XYZ file of C-alpha atoms in Angstrom:
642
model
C 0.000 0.000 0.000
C 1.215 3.499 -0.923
C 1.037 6.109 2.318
C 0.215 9.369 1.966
C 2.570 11.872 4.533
C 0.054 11.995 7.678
C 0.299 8.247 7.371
C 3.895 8.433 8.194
C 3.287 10.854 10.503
C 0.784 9.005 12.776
C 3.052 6.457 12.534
C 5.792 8.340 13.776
C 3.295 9.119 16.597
C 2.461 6.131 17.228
C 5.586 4.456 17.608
C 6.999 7.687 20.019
C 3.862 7.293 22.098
C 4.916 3.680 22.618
C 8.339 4.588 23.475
C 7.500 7.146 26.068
C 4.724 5.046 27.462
C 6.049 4.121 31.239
C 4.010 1.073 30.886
C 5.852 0.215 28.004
C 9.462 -0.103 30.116
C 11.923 1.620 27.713
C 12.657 4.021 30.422
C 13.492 4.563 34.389
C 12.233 7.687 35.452
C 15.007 9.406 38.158
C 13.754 12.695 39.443
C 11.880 14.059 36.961
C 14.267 13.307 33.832
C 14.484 9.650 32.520
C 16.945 7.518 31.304
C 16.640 5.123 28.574
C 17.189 1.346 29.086
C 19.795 -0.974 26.555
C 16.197 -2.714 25.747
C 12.888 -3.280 27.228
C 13.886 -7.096 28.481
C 16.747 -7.851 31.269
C 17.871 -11.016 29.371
C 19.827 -9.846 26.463
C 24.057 -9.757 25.951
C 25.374 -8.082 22.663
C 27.197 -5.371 23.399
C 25.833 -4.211 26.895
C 25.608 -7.478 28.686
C 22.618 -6.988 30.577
C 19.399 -5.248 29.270
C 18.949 -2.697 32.169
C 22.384 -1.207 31.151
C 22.220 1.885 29.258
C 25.120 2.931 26.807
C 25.946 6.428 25.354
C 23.883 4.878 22.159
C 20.667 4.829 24.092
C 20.994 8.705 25.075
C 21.946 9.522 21.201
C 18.946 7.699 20.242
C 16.838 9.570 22.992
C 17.887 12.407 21.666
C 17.147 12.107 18.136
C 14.022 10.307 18.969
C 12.958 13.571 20.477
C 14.542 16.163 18.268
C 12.058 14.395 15.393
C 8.884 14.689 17.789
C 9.848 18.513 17.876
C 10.443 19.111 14.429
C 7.032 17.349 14.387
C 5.107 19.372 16.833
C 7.206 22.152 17.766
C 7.602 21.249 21.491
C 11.261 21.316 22.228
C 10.954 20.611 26.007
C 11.160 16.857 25.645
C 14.414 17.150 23.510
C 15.613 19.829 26.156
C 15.124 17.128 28.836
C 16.819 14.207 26.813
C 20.056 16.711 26.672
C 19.716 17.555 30.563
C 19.574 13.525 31.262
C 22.311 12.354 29.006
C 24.404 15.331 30.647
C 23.246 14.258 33.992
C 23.712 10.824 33.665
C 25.855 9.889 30.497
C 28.864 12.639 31.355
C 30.918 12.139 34.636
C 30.277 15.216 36.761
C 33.334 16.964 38.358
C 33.050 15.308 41.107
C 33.477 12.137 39.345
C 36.814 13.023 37.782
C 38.127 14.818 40.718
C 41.948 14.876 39.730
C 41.809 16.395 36.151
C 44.367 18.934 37.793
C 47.143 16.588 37.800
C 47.228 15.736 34.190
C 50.052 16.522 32.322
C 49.140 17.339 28.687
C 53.364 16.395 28.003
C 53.146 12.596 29.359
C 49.568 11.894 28.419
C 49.236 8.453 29.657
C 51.672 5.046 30.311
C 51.874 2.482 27.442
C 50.646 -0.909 27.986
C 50.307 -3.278 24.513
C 47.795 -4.283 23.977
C 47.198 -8.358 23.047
C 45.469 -10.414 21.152
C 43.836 -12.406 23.681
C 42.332 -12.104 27.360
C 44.623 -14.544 28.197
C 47.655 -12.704 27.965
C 46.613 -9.709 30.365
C 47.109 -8.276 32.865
C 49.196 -5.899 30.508
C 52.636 -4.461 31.976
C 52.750 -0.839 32.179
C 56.062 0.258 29.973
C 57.375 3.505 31.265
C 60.232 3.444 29.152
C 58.501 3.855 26.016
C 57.811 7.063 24.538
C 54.359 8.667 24.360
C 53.531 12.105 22.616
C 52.014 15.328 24.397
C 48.645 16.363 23.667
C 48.333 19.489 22.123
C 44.854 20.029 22.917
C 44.081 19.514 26.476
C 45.591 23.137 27.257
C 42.923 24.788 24.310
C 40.383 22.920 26.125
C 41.443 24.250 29.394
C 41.497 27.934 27.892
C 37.889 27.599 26.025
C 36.092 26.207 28.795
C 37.763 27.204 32.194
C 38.247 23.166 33.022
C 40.240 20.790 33.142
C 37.239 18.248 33.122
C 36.249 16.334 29.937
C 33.154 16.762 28.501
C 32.211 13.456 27.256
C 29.921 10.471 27.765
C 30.965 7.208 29.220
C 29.661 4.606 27.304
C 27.976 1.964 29.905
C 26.128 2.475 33.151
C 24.303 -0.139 34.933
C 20.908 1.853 35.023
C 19.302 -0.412 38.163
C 22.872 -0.916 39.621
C 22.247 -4.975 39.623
C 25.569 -5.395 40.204
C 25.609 -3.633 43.321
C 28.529 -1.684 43.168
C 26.866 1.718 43.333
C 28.604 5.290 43.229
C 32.352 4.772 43.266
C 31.335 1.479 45.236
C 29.534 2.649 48.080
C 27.745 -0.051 48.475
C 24.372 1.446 48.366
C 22.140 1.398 46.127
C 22.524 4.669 44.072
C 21.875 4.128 40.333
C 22.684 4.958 37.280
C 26.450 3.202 38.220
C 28.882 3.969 36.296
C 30.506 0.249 34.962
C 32.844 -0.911 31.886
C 34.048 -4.435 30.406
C 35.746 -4.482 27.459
C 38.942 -4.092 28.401
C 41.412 -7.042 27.003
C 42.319 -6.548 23.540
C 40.711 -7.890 20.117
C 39.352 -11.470 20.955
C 37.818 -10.524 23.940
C 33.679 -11.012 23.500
C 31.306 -9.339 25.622
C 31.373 -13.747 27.265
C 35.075 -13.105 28.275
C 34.059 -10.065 29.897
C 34.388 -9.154 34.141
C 32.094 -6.113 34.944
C 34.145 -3.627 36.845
C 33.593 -0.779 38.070
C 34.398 2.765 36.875
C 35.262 4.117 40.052
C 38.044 0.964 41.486
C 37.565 1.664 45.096
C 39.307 -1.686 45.729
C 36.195 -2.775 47.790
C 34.947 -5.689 45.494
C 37.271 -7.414 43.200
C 40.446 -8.752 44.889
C 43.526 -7.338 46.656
C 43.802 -4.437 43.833
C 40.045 -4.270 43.157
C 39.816 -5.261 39.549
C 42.483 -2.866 38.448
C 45.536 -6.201 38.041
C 43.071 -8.149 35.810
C 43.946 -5.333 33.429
C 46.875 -3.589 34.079
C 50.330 -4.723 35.648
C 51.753 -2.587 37.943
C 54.399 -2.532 41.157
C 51.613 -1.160 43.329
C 48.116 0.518 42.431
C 45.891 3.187 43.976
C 42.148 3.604 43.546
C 41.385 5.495 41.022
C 38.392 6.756 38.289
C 38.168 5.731 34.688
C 35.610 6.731 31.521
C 35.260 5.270 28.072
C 33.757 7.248 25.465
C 32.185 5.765 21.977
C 32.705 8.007 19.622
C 29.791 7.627 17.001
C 27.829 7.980 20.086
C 28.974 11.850 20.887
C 29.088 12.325 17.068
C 25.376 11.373 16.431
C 24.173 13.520 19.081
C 26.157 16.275 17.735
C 24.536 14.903 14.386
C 21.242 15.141 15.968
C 21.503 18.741 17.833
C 22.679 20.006 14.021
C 19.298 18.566 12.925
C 17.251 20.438 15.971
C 18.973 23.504 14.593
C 17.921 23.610 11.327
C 14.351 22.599 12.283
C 13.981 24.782 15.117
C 15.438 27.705 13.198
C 12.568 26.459 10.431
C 9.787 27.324 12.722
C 11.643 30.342 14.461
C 12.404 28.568 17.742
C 15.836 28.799 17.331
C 16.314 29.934 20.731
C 14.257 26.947 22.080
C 17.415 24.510 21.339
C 19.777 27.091 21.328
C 21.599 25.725 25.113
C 21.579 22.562 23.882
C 22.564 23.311 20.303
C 25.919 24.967 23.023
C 26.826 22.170 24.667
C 26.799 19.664 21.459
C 29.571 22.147 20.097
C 31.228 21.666 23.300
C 30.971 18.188 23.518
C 32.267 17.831 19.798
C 35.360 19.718 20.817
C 36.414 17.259 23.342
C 35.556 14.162 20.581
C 38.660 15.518 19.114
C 40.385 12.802 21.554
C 38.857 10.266 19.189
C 41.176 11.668 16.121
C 44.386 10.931 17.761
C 46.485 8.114 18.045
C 45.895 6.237 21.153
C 49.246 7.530 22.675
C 50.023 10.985 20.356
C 52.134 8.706 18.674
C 52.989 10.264 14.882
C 50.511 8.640 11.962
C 51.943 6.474 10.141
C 54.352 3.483 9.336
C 53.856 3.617 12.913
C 56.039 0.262 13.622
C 57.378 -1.115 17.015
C 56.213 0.284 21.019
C 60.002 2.035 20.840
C 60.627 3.268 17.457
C 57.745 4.884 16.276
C 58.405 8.570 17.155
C 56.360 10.222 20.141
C 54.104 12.877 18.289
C 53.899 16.730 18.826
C 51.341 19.245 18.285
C 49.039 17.806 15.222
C 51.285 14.866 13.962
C 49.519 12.609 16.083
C 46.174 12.813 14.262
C 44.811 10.741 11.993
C 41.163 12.666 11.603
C 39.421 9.633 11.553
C 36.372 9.115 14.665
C 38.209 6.280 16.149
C 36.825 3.017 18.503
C 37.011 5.028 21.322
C 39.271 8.023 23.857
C 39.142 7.451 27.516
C 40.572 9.073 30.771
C 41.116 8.777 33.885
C 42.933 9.507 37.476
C 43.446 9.159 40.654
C 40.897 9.120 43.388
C 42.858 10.342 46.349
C 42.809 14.443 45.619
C 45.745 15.130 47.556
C 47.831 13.074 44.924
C 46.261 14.189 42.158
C 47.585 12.539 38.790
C 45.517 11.917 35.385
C 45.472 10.675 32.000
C 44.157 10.794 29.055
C 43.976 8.666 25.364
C 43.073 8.534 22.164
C 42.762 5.523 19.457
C 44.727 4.595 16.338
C 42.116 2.145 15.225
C 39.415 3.600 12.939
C 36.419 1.988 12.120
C 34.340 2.752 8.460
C 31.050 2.371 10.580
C 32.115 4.947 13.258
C 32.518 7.924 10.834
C 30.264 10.992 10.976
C 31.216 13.420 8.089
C 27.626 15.292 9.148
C 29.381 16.225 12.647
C 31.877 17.205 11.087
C 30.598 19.419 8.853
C 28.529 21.001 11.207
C 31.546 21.360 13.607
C 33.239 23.315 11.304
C 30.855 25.457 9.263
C 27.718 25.750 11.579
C 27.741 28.823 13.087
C 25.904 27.155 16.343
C 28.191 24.716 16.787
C 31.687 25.572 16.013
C 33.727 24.905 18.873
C 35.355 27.685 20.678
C 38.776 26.105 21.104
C 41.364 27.838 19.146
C 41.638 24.815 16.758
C 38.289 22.966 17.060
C 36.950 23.871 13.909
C 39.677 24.088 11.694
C 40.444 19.965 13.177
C 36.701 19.160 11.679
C 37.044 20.973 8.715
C 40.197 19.036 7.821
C 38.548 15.479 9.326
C 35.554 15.962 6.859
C 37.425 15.643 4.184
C 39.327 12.832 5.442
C 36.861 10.614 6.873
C 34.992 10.904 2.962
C 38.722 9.974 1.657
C 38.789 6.936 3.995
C 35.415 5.537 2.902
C 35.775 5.832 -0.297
C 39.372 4.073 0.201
C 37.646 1.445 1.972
C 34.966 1.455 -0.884
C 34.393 -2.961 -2.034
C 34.450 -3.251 -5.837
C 31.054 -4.364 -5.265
C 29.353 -1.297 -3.022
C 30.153 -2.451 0.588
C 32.735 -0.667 2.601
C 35.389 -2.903 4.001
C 36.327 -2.422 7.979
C 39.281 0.258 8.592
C 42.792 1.005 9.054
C 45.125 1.179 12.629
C 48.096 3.257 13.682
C 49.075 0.830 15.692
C 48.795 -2.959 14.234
C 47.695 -5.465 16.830
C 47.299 -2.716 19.597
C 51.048 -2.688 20.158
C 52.492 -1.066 16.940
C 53.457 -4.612 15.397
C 54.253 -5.269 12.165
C 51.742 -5.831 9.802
C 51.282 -8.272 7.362
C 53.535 -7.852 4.426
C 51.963 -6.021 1.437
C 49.012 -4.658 3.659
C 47.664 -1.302 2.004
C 48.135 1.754 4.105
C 45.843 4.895 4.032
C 48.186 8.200 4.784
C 50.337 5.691 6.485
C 47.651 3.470 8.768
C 47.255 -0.398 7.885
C 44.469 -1.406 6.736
C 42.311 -4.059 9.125
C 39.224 -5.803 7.582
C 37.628 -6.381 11.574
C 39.827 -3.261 13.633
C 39.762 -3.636 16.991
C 37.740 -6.608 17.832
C 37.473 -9.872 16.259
C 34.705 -12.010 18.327
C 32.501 -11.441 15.830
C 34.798 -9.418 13.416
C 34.052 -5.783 13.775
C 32.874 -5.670 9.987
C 30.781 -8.816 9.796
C 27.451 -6.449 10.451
C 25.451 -5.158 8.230
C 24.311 -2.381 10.582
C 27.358 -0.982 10.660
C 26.986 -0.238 6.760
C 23.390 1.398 7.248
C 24.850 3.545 10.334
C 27.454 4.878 8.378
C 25.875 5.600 5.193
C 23.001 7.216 6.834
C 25.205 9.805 7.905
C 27.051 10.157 4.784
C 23.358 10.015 2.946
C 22.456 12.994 5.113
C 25.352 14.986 4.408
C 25.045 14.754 1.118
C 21.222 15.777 0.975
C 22.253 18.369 3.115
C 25.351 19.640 1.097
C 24.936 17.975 -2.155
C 28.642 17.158 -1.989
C 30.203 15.322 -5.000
C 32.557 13.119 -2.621
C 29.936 11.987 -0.439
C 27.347 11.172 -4.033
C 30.484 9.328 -5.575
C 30.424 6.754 -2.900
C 26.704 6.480 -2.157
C 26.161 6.217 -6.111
C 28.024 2.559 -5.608
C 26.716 2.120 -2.143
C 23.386 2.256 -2.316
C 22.369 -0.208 -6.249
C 24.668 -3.087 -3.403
C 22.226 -2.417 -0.608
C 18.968 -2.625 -2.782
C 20.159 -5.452 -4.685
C 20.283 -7.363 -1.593
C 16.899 -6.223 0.123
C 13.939 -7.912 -0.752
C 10.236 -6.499 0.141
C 7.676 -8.786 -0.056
C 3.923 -8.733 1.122
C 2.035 -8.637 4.620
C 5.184 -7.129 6.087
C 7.594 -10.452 4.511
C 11.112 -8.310 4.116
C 14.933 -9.351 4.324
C 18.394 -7.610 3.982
C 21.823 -8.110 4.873
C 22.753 -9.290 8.345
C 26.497 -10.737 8.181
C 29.345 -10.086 5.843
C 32.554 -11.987 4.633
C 35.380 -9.897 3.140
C 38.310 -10.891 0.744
C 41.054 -9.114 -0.612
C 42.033 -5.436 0.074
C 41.673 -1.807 -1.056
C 45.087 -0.471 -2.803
C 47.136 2.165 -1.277
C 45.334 5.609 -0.954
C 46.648 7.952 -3.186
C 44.709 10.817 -2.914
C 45.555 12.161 -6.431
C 44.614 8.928 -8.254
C 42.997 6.686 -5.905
C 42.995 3.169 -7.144
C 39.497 1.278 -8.274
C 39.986 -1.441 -5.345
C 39.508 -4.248 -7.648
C 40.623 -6.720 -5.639
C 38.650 -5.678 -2.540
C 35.140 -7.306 -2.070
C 32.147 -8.492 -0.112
C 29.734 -10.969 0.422
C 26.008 -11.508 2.136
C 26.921 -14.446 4.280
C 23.130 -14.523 5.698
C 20.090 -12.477 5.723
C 17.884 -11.030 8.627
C 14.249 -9.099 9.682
C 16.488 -6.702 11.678
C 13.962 -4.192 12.175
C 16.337 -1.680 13.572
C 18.936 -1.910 10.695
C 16.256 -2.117 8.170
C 14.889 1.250 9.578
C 18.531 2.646 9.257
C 18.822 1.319 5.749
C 15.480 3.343 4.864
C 16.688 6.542 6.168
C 19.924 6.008 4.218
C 17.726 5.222 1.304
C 15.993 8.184 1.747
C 18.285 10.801 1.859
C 19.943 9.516 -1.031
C 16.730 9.710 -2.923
C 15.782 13.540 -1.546
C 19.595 14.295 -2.760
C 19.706 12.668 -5.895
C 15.924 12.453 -7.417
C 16.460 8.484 -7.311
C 13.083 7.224 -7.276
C 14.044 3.502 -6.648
C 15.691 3.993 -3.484
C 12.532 6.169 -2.241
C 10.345 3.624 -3.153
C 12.549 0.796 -1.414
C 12.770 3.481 1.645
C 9.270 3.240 1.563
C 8.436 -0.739 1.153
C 10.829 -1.505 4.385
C 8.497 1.076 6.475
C 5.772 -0.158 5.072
C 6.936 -3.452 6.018
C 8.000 -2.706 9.142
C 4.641 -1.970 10.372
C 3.394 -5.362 9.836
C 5.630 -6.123 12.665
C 3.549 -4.012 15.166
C 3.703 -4.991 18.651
C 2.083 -3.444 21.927
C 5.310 -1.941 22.851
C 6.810 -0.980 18.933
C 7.838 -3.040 16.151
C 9.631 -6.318 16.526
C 10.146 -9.804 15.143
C 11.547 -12.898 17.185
C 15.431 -13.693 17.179
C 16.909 -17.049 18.035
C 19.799 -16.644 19.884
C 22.238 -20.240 19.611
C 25.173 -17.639 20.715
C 23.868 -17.846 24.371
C 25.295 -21.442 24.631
C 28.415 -19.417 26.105
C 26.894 -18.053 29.348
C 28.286 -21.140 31.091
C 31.705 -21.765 28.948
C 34.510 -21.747 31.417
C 37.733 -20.605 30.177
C 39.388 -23.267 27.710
C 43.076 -23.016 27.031
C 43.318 -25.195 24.338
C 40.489 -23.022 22.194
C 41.172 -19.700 23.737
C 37.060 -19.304 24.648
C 35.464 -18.567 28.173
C 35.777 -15.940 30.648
C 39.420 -16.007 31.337
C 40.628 -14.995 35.016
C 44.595 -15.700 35.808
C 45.557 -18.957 37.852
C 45.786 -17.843 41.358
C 43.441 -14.900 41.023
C 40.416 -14.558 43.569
C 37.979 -12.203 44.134
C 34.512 -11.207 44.886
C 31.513 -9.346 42.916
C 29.396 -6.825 45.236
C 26.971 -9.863 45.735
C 29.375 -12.196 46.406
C 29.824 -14.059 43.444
C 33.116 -15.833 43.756
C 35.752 -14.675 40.704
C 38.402 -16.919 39.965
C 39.979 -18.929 37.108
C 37.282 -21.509 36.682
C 34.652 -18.809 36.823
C 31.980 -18.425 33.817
C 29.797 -15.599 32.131
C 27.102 -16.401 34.212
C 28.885 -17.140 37.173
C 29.610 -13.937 37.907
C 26.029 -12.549 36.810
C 24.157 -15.132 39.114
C 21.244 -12.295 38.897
C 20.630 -13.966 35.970
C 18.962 -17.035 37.289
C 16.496 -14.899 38.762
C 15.555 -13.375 35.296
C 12.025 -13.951 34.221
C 13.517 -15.278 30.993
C 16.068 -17.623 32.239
C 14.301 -20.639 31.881
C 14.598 -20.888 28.320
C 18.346 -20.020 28.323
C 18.688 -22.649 31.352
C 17.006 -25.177 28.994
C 19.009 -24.956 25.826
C 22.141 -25.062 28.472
C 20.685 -28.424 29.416
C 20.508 -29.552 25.579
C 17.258 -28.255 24.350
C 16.903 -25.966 21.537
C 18.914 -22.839 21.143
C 15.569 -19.969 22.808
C 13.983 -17.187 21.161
C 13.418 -13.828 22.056
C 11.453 -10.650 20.553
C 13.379 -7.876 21.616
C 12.771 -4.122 21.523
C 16.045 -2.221 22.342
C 15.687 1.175 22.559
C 18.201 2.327 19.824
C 16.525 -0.004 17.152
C 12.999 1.478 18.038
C 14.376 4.730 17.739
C 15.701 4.141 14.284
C 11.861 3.075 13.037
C 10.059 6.039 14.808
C 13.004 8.794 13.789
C 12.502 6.551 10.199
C 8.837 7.276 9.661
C 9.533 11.510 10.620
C 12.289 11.261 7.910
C 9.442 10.510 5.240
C 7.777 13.189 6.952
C 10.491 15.871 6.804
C 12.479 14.751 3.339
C 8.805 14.238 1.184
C 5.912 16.137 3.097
């Protein structure tokens, strides 16, 4: 059926109301501002391992969903409050990176390798090799009278179910403030240990959970924060978006704080464009050789995996640190951020170099796509600074892209980072966007390819019956960038290994789909835009739009660790500690051993019985990002075509 544009409003509407509905249990309310769950259901482990986490993802997504509802009715409160909860909640207050004082912008941080399996940390700290200085901490400083960082961390444990509270205090104040990823490239969310971002050294063992990680002569208790780049980018992406619309019905000065403090944030997301430890770009080779970087040879302009920081807890020795990443991921780019970083009057930085940084990563973040561009459409993984995590050698022959390696699955390989297909549709959509927005040649050149690969693997059927992309196999590699003649990448291609009814990456698709169509005048990818919504909403649920997932992956939540295959939750020989509810920690520990909450999940059942040997359980999930994408879809239509 064809829908006029009220359709796709109302269902806009319909799918927000859902959302916001407490009974529907996206959200906990705090106060009066509320903070978006990982998913509606406890029993879920992708990249949050619990389903009452939130991540820096879910407040992006809260924000955009509610930027769209004001573009839609012209209330801007409810986007106002998303901002005031994500900076509430999402960004460590002062007093919860008390020590900033003691960093030294000249010795940044300590180098630890990193390796390629969980088995091989704790990582020695190597004071003896060199590190570069960090020529922006002291602009930072100057623009915004601090020397705090203004970014999200990326997980919090929203119902603290782990118990360890604020900074461990043992009561029950929540959001908490956790992480896991934290040992190297084969580590899966299975082989994780859920610490805390604030290592008291009250749970854990002797050191807390700090010498799981990190080997040291002594340690101290100290603070630590994460930040996910594409996170901080899309909600810079987003606020851009509230601009223009706002402006549109002559609120501008409804979004106008907000609009502030997404400038601000994208200023400190400048971490993310550095190597991990201001080491210079390229042929970057061995911990000792590769030359310490200073002032702006130390960044690669690409939104990397991740920058993170951290210090001491103890005020009275205050000492800090502070790193980037030399791993870039094609999924993580945002050339819309950066564009509106560095020509959007609103949200140019005030730093002394903010804008000119964005103006220059624009252009290279469109050159590193289309390097990483498949013969076939699909855009292969990324390149590193630093091969392996510990500037190893790479493989001989590997292409290079202004010196970086190219890495088909950068920074973590369990699944490969590429294998997604929703890392495609993420990534596109913002490069689709731009390009409606700017109608930039670059960014057309590699959607032109892009998006006749995408369609040519989605099928729309009838009575809602749809399927695209869900993993992807690789072979070969791009050539050498040359910026003045880049090469055709014949060699480089791609493959749909399986399909899926992802109804949160078929939502991202559309909005790729259409923004390419509002750009270009392509009618096919409109009307493909429009069969997946139209398909989507024969999925309708009580609480959004879902389908049911079998998940045979959750066969690891009781795989101890096995030396001879290098899977389960590895904990060193000798090694004992306790979680805040006493779980035990030690080497023969497992996934769920550590997460006995689990048992007393509603859901449990069904993963207990496929542990026991019956069949591999099904869920219908609604995360909050993914029901996001398919309201903030349907006000696309709305906003590109009404």
């Amino acid at each position: 059926m064809s829908k006029s544009t009220s359709d796709y409003q109302v269902e806009f509407l319909k799918q927000y109301n859902k959302i916001k509905d407490p009974n529907s249990g996206y959200f906990r309310k705090l106060g009066n501002l509320l903070v978006p769950y990982h998913s509606v259901e406890t029993l879920v482990v992708e990249a949050p391992d619990y389903g009452h986490e939130t991540t820096s993802e879910a407040f992006s997504y809260y924000l955009w969903l509610e930027a769209s509802y004001g573009r839609i009715t012209q209330d801007w409160a409810p986007f106002n409050a998303a901002w005031t909860s994500l900076e509430t909640f999402a960004i460590p207050s002062s007093t919860d990176q008390p020590t900033n004082s003691g960093y030294n912008a000249s010795k940044p941080a300590t180098y630890a390798a990193e390796y390629p399996s969980p088995s091989k940390y704790p990582s020695q700290l190597q004071s003896g090799v060199s590190v570069g200085s960090d020529p922006i901490a002291g602009e930072l400083k100057n623009a915004y009278g601090t020397s705090d960082v203004y970014g999200m961390h990326w997980l919090l444990d929203v119902d603290n179910i782990y118990g360890f509270g604020h900074c461990e205090d043992g009561t029950n104040t929540a959001p908490a403030f956790i992480n896991t990823f934290q040992r190297g490239s084969q580590e899966s969310v299975w082989e994780t240990v859920t610490q805390p971002s604030c290592d008291m050294m009250k749970f854990g063992g002797k050191n807390g959970y700090l010498d799981l990680f990190t080997g040291d002569s002594s340690y101290a208790k100290q603070w630590k924060y994460t930040d996910a780049p594409d996170a901080d980018a899309r909600a810079v992406q987003v606020a851009f978006q509230a601009e223009q619309w706002a402006k549109a019905q002559g609120k501008s000065s409804a979004v106008a704080d907000v609009v502030k403090k997404a400038s601000k944030m994208g200023d400190y997301l400048r971490y993310s464009l550095f190597d991990k430890y201001f080491k210079k770009i390229g042929n970057c080779v061995g911990a000792s050789t590769c030359a310490a970087g200073t002032g702006k040879d130390s960044e690669h302009y690409l939104i990397s995996w991740y920058y993170a920081w951290g210090g001491s807890a103890d005020p009275s020795n205050a000492w800090a640190w502070r790193i980037g990443d030399g791993a870039a991921h094609q999924g993580y780019q945002n050339p819309l951020a950066a564009y509106a970083l560095s020509t959007d009057p609103g949200l140019k930085p005030l730093s002394s170099t903010g804008a000119s940084d964005w103006a220059t990563s624009l252009g290279r973040q469109l050159e590193f796509l289309q390097w990483l561009q498949s013969a076939d459409g699909g855009i292969a993984g990324g390149a590193t600074n630093s091969w392996d995590g510990q500037y190893g050698t790479p493989p001989a022959g590997d292409p290079t892209f202004y010196g970086m390696y190219y890495d088909w699955q950068p920074v973590w390989h369990d699944p490969p980072s590429n294998q997604w297909f929703g890392f495609q549709t993420w990534g596109m959509e913002r490069v689709a966007e731009y390009y409606q927005a700017t109608k930039d040649a670059r960014a057309k050149k590699i959607l032109d390819k892009w998006v006749p690969w995408a369609i040519a693997n989605t099928t729309v059927g009838t009575g809602g019956s749809f399927q695209i992309p869900s993993d992807l196999t690789w072979t070969g590699a791009p050539d050498t960038w040359n910026a003045s003649n880049p090469g055709g990448n014949t060699s480089l291609h791609v493959a749909v290994k399986n399909y899926s009814q992802d109804v949160g990456v078929a939502a991202s698709l559309a909005k790729t789909l259409m923004y390419y169509a509002a750009g270009s005048g392509d009618t096919k990818s409109k009307t493909t835009a429009e069969g997946l919504l139209t398909a989507l909403t024969g999925h309708e649920d009580a609480k959004g739009i879902a389908v049911p997932e079998t998940r045979a992956d959750y066969n690891r939540f009781d795989d101890a660790y096995n030396a001879s295959t290098d899977q389960g939750l590895y904990v060193p020989p000798g090694w004992t500690g306790t979680m805040p509810d006493g779980d035990k920690i030690s080497s023969s520990s497992t996934f769920e051993s550590i997460r006995s909450f689990y048992k007393n999940d509603p859901d449990w059942s069904k993963v207990q019985s496929y542990l026991d040997g019956g069949p591999a359980p099904t869920f219908t999930y609604h995360r909050f990002w993914s029901q996001s994408e398919i309201a903030t879809a349907f006000a696309t239509h709305v906003d590109l075509f009404g």
